Coordinates of N, CA, C and O and ligand atoms in Angstrom, one line a residue:
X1 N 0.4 6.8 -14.8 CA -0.9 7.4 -14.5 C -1.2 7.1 -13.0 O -1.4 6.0 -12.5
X2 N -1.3 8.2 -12.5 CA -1.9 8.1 -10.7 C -3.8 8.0 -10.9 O -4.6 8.7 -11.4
X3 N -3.9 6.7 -10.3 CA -5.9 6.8 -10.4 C -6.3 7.1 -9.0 O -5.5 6.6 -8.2
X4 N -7.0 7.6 -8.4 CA -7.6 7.8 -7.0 C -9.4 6.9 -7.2 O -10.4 7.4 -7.8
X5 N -9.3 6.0 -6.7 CA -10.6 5.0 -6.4 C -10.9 5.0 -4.7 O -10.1 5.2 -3.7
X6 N -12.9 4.7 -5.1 CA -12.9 4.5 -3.8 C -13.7 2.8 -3.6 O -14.7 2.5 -4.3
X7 N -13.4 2.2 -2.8 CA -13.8 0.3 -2.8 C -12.9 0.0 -1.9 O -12.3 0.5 -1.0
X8 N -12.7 -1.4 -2.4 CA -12.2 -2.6 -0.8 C -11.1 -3.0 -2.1 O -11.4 -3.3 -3.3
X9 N -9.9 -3.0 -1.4 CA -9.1 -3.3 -2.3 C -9.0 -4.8 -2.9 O -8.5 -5.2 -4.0
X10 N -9.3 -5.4 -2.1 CA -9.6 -6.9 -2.1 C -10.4 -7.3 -3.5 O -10.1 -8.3 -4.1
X11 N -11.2 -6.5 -3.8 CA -12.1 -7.0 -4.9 C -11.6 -6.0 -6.4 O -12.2 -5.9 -7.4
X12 N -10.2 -5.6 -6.2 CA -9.4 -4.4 -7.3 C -9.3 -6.3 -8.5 O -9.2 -7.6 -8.4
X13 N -9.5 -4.9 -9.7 CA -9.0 -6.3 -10.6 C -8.8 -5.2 -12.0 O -9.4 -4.2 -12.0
X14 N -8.0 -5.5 -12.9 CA -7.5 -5.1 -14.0 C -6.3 -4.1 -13.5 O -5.9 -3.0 -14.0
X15 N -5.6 -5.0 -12.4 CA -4.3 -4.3 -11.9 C -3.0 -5.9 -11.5 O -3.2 -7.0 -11.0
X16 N -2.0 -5.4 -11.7 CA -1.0 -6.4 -11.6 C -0.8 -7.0 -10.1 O -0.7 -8.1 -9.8
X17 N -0.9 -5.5 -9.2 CA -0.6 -5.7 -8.2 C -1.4 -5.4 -6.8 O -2.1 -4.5 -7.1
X18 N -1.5 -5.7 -5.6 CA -1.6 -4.6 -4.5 C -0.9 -5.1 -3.3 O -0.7 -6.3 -3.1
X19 N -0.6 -3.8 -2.5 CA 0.2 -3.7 -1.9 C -1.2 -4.0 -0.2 O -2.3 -3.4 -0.1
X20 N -0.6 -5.0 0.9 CA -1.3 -5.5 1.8 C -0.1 -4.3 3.1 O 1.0 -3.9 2.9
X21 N -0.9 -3.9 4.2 CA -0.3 -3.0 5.4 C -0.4 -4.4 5.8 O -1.4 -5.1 5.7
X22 N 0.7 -4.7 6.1 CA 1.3 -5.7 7.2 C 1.7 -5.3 8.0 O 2.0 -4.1 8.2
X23 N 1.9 -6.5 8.8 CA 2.8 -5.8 10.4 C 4.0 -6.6 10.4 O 4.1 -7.4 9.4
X24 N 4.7 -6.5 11.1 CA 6.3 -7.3 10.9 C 6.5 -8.6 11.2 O 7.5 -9.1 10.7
X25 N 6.0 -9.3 11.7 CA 5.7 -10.9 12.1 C 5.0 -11.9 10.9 O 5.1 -13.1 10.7
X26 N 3.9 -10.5 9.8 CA 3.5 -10.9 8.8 C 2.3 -12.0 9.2 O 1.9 -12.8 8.4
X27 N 1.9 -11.9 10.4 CA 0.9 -12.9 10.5 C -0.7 -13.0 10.2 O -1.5 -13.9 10.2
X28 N -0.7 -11.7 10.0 CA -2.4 -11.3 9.3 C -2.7 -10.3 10.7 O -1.8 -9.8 11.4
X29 N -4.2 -10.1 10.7 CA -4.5 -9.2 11.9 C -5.6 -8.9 11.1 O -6.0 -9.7 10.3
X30 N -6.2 -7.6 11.4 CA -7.8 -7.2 11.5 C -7.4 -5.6 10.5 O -6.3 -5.3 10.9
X31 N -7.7 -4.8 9.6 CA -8.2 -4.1 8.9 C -7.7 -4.7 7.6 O -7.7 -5.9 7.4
X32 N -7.2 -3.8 6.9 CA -6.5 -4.6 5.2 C -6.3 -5.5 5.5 O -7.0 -6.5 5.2
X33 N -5.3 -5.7 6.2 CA -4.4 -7.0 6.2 C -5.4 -8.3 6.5 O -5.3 -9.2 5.7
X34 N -6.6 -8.3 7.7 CA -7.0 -9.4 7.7 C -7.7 -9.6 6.5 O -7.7 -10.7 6.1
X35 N -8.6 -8.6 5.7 CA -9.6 -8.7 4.6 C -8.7 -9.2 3.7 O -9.1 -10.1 3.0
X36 N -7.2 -8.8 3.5 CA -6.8 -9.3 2.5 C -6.8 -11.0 2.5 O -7.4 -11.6 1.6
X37 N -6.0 -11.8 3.6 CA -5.6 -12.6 3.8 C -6.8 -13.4 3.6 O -6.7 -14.5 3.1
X38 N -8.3 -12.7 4.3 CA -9.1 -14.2 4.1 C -10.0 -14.2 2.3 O -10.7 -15.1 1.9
X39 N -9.7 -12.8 1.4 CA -9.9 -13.4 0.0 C -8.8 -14.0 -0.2 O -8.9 -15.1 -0.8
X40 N -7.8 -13.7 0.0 CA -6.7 -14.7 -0.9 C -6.8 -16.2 -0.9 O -6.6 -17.1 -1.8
X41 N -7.4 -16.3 0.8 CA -7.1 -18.1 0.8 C -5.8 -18.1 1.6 O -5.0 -17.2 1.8
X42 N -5.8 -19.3 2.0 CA -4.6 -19.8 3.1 C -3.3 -20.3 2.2 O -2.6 -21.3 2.4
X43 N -3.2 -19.6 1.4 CA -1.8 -20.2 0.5 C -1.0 -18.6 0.5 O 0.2 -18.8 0.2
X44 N -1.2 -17.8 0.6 CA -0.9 -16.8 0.8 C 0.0 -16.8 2.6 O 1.2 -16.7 3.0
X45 N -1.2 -16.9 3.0 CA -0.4 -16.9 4.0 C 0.6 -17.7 4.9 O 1.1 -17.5 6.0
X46 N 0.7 -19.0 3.8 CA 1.9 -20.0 4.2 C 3.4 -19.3 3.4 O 4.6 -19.4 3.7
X47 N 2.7 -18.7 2.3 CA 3.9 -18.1 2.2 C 4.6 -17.0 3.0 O 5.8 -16.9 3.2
X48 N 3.6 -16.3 3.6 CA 4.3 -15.5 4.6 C 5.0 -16.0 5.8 O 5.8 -15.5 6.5
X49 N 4.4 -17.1 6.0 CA 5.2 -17.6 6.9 C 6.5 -18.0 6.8 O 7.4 -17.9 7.7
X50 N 6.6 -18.5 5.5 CA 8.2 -19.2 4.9 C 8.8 -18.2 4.9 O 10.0 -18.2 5.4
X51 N 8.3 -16.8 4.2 CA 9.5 -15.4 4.4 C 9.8 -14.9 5.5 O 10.9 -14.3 5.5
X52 N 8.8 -15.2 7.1 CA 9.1 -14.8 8.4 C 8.8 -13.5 8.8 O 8.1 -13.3 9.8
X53 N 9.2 -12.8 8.4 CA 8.9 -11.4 8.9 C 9.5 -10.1 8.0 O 10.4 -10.2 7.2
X54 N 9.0 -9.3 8.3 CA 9.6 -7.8 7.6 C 9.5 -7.1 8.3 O 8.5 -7.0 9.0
X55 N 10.7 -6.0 8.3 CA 10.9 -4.9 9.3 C 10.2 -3.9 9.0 O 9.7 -4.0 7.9
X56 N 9.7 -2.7 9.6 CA 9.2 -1.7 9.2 C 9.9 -1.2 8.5 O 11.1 -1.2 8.6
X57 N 9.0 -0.3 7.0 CA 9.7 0.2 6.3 C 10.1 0.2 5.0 O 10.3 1.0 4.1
X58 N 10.1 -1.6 5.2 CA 10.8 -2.5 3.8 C 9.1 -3.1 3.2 O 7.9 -2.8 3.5
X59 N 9.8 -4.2 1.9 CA 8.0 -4.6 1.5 C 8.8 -6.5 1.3 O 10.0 -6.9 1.5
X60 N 7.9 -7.1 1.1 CA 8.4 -8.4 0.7 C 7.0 -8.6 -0.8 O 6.2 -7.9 -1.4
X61 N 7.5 -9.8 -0.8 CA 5.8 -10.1 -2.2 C 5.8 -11.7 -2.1 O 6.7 -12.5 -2.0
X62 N 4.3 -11.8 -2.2 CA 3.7 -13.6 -2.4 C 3.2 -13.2 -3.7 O 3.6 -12.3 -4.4
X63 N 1.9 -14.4 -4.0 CA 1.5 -14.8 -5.3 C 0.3 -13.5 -4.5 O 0.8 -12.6 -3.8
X64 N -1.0 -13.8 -4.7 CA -1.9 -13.2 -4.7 C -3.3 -14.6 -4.7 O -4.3 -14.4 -5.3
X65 N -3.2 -15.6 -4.2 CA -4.0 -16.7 -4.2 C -5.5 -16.4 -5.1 O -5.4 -16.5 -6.3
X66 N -6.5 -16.2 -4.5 CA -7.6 -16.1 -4.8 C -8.0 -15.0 -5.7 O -8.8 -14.9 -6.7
X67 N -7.4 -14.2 -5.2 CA -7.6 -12.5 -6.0 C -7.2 -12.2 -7.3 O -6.3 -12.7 -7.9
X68 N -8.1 -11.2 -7.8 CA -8.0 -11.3 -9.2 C -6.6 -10.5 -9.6 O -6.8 -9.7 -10.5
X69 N -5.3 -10.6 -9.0 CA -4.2 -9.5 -9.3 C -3.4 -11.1 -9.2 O -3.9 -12.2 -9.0
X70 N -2.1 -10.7 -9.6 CA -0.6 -11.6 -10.0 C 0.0 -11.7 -8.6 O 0.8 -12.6 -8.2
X71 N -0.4 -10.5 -7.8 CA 1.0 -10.4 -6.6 C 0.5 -9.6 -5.6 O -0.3 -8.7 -5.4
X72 N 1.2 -10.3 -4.9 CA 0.8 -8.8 -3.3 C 2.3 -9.0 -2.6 O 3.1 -9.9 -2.4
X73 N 2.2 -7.4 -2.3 CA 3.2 -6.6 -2.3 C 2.6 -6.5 -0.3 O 1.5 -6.2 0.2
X74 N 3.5 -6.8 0.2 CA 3.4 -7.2 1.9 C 4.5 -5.8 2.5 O 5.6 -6.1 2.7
X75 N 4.1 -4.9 2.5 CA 4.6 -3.6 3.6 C 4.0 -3.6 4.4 O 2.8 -4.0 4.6
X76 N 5.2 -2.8 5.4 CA 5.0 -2.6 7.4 C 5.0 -0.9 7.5 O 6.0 -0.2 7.6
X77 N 4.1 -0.6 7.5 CA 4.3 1.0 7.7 C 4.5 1.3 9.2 O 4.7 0.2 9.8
X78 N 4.5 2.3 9.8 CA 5.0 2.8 10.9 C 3.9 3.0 12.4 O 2.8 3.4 12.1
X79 N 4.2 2.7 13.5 CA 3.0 2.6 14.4 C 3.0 3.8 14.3 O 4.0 4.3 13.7
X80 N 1.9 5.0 15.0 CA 1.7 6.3 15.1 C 2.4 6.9 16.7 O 1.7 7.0 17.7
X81 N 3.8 7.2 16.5 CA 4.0 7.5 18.6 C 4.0 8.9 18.4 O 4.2 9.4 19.6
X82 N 4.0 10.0 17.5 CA 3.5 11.3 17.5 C 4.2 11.9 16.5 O 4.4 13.1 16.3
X83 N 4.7 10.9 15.7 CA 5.8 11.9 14.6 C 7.3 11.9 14.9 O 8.1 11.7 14.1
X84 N 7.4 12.2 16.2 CA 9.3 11.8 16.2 C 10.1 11.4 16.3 O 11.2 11.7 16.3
X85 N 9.1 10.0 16.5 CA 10.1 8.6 16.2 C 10.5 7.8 14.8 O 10.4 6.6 14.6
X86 N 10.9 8.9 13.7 CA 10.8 8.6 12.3 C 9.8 8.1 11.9 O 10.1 7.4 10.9
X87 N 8.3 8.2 12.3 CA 7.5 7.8 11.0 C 7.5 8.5 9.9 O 7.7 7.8 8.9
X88 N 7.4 9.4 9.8 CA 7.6 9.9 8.1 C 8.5 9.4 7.2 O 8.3 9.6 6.0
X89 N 9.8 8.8 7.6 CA 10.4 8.3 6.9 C 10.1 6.9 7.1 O 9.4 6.7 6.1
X90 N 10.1 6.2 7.6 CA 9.6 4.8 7.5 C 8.3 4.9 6.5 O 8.2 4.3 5.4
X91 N 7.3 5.7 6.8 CA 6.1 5.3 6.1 C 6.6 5.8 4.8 O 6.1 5.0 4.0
X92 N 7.4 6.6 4.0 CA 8.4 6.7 3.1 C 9.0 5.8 2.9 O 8.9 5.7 1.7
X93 N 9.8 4.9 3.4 CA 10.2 3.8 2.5 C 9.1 2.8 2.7 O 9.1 1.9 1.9
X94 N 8.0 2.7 3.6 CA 7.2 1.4 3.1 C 7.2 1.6 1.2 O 7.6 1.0 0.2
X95 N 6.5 2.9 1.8 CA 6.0 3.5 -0.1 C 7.1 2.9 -1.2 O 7.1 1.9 -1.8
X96 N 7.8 3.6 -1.1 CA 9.6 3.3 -2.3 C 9.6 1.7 -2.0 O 9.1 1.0 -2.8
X97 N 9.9 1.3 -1.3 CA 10.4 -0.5 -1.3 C 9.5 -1.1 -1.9 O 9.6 -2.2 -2.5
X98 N 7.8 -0.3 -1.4 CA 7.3 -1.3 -1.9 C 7.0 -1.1 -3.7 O 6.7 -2.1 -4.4
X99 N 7.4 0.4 -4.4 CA 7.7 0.6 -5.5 C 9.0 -0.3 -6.1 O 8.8 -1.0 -7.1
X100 N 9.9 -0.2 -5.7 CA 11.2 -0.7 -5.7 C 11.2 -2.7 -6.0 O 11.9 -3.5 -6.6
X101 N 9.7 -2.8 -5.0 CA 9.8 -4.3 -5.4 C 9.2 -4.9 -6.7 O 9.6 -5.9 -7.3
X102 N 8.1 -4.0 -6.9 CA 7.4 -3.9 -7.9 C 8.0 -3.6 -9.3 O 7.5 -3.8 -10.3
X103 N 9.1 -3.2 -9.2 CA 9.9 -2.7 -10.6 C 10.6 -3.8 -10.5 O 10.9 -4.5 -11.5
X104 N 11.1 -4.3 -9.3 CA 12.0 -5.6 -9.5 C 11.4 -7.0 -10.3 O 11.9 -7.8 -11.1
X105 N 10.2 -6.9 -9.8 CA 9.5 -7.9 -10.5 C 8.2 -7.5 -11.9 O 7.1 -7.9 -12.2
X106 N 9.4 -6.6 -12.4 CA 8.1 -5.8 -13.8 C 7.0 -5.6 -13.6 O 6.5 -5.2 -14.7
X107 N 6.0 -5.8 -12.4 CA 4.8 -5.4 -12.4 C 4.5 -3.7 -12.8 O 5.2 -2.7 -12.5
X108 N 3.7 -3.8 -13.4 CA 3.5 -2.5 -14.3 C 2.1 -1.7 -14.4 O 1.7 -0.9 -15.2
X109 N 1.5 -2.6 -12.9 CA 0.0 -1.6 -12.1 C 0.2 -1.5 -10.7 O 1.3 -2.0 -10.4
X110 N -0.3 -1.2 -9.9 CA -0.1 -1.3 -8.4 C -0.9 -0.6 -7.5 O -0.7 0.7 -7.4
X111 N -2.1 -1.3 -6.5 CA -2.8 -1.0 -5.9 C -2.6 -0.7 -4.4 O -2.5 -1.7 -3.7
X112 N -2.7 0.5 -4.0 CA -2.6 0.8 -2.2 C -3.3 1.3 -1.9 O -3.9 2.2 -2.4
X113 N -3.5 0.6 -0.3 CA -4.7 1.3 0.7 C -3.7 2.0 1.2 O -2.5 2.0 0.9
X114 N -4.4 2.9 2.5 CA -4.0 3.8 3.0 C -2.9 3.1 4.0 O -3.2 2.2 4.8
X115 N -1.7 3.6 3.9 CA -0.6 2.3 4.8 C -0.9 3.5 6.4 O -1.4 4.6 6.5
X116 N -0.6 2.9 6.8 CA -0.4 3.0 9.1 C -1.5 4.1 9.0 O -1.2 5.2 9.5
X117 N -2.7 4.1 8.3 CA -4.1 5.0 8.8 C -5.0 4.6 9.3 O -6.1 5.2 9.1
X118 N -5.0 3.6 10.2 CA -6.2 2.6 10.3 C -5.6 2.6 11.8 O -5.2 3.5 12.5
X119 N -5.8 0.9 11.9 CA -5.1 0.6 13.3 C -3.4 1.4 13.5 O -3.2 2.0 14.6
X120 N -3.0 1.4 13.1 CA -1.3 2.1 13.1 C -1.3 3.8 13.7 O -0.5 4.5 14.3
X121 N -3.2 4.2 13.1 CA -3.0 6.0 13.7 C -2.0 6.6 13.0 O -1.4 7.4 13.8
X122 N -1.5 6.7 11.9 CA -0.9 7.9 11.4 C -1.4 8.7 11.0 O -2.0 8.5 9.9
X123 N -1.4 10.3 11.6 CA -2.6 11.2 10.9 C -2.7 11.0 9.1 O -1.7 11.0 8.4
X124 N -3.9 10.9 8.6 CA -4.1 10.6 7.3 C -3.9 11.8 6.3 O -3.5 11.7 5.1
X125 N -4.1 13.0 7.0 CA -3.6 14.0 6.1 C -1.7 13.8 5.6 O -1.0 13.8 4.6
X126 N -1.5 13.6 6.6 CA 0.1 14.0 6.8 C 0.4 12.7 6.0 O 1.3 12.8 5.2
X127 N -0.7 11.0 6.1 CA -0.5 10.0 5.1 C -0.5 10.0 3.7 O 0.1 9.1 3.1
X128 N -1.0 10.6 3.4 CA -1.8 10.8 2.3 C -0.8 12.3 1.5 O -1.1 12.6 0.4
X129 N -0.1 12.8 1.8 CA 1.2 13.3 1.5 C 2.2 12.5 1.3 O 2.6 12.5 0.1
X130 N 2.6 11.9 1.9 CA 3.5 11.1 1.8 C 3.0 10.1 1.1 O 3.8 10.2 0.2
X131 N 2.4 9.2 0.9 CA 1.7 8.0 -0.2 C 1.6 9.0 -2.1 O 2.0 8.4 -3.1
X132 N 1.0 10.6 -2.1 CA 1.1 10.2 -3.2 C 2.4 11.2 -3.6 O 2.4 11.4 -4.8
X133 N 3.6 12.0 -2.7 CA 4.2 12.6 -3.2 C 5.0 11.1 -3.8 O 5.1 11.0 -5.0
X134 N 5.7 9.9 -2.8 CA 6.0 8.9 -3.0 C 5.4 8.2 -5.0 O 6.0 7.9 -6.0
X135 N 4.3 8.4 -4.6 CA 3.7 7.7 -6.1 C 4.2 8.8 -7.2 O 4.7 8.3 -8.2
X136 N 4.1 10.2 -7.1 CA 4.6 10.9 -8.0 C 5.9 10.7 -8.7 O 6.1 10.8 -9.9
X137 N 6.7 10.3 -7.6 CA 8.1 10.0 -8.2 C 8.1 9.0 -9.0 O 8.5 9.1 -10.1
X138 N 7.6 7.8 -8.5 CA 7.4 6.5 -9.5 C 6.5 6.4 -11.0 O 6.4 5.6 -11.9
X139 N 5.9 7.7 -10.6 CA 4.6 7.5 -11.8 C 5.0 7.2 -13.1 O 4.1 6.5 -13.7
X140 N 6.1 7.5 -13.7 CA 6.2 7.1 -15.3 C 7.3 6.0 -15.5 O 8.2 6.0 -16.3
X141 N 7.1 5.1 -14.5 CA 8.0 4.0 -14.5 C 6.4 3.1 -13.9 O 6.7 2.1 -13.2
X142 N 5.2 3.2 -14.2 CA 4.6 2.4 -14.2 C 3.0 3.2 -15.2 O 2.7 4.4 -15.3
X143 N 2.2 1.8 -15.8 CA 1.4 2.3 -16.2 C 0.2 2.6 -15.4 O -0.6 3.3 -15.9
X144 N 0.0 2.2 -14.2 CA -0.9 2.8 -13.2 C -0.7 2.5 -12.0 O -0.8 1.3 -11.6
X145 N -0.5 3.6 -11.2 CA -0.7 4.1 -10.1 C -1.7 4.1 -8.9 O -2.0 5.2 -8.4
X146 N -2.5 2.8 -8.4 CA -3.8 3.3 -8.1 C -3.8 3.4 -6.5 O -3.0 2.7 -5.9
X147 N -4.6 4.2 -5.7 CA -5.1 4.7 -4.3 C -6.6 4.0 -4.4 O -7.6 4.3 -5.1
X148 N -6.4 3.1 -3.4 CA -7.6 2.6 -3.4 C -8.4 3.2 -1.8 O -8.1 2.7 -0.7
X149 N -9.5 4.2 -2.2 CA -9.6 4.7 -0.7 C -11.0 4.0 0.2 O -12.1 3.8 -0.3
X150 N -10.9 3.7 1.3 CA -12.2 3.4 2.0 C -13.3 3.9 2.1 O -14.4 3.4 2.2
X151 N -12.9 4.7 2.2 CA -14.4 5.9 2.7 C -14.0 7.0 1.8 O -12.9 7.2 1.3
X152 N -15.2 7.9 1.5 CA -15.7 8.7 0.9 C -14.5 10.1 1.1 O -14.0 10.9 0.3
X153 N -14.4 10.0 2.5 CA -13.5 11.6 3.1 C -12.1 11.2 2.7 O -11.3 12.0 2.3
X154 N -11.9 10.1 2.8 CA -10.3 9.5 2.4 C -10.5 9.9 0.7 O -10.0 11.0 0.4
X155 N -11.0 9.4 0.0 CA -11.1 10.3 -1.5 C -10.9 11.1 -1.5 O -9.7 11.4 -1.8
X156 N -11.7 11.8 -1.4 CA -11.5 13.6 -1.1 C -10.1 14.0 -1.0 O -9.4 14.7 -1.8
X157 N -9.9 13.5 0.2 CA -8.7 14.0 0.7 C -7.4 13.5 -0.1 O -6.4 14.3 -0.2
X158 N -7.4 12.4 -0.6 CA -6.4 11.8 -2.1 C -6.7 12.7 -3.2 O -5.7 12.7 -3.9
X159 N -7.5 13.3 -3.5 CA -8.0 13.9 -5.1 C -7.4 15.5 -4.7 O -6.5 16.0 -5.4
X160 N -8.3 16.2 -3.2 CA -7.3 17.4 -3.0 C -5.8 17.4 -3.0 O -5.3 18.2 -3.8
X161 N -5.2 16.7 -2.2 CA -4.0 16.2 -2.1 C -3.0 16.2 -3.8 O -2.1 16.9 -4.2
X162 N -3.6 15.3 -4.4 CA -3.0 15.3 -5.7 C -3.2 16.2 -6.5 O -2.3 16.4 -7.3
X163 N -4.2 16.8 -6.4 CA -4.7 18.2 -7.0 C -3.5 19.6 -6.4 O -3.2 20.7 -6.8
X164 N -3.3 19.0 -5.6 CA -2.3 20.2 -4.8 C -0.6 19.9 -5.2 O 0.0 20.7 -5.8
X165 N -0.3 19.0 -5.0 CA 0.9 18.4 -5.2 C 1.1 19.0 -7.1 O 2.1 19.3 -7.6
X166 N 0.1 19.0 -7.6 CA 0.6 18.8 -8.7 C 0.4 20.4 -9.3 O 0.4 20.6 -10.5
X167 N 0.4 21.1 -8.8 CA 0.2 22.7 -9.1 C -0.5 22.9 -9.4 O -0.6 24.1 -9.6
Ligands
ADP201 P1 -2.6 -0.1 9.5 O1 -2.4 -1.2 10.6 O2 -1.4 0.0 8.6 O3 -3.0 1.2 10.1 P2 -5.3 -0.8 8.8 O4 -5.8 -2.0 8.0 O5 -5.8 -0.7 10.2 O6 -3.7 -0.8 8.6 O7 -5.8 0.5 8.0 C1 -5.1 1.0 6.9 C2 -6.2 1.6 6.0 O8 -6.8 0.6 5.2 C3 -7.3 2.4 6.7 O9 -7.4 3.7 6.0 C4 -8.5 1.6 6.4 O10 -9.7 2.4 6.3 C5 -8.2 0.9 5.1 N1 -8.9 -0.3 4.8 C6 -9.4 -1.3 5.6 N2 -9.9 -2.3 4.9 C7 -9.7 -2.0 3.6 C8 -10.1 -2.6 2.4 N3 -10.7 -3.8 2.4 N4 -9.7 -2.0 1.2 C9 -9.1 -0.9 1.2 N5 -8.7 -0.2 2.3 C10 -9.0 -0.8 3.5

């Protein structure tokens, strides 16, 4: 099941997992990522330290410290340099790997914000294609699917989007 929510993902609960927009050094920073890092607690982020880094693209996973979920799912989506320096495919496998990690470790919910739409600049329309055609393929290899959106227009735009994709 694909769900489209709108909230702070930080505060998601009756889900296994969510997925944190990291950057590749994994060191925290300022939108998701820093909100995530200061509910979790500083145990989280010693683990990211011990894993080091992740390339764009790929996902890694910690515990989930403080937060009401089992795991977080650490992807690098793509900076925005206009589209033809492969972001669409990178922001494509953030999606898959970080699906791909999540099946590795049976989690069987999985929560995402909007990956490289924020600080990163990836147009959100063109994001938001790519995040839920991504989730479509995975959808019945898990029992839920969730889009967790910030703002009100980011909804919209997930609910059209899926509404479209699905004929
Ligand atoms: P990136 O560097 O990958 O662009 P950002 O954190 O700057 O990551 O933004 C990614 C998306 O996450 C944006 O759409 C932003 O509105 C959204 N966002 C920021 N804080 C939260 C939060 N607490 N919960 C859910 N989404 C969030």
């Amino acid at each position: 099941m694909i769900t489209i929510k709108l909230g702070d993902i930080t505060l998601e609960e009756n889900i296994d997992c969510i997925v944190n927009a990291a950057n590749e050094r994994l060191v925290g920073g300022g939108g998701v990522d820093g909100a995530i890092h200061r509910a979790a607690g500083p145990s989280v982020m010693t683990e990211c330290r011990q894993i080091g880094s992740c390339p764009t693209g790929s996902a890694v996973i910690t515990s989930a410290g403080d937060l009401k979920v089992l795991h977080i799912i650490h992807t690098v989506g793509p900076i925005w340099y206009g589209g033809a320096q492969g972001e669409p495919q990178q922001l494509k496998d953030a999606y898959y790997n970080s699906f791909k990690k999540a099946l590795e470790y049976k989690i069987k919910s999985i929560a995402f914000p909007a990956i490289s739409t924020g600080v990163y600049g990836y147009p959100k329309n063109e994001a938001t294609l790519i995040a839920l055609s991504v989730g479509l393929e995975f959808e019945s290899k898990f029992d839920e699917i969730r889009y967790t959106c910030f703002s009100k227009s980011d909804l919209t735009n997930y609910q059209l989007t899926l509404h479209k994709l699905r004929g």
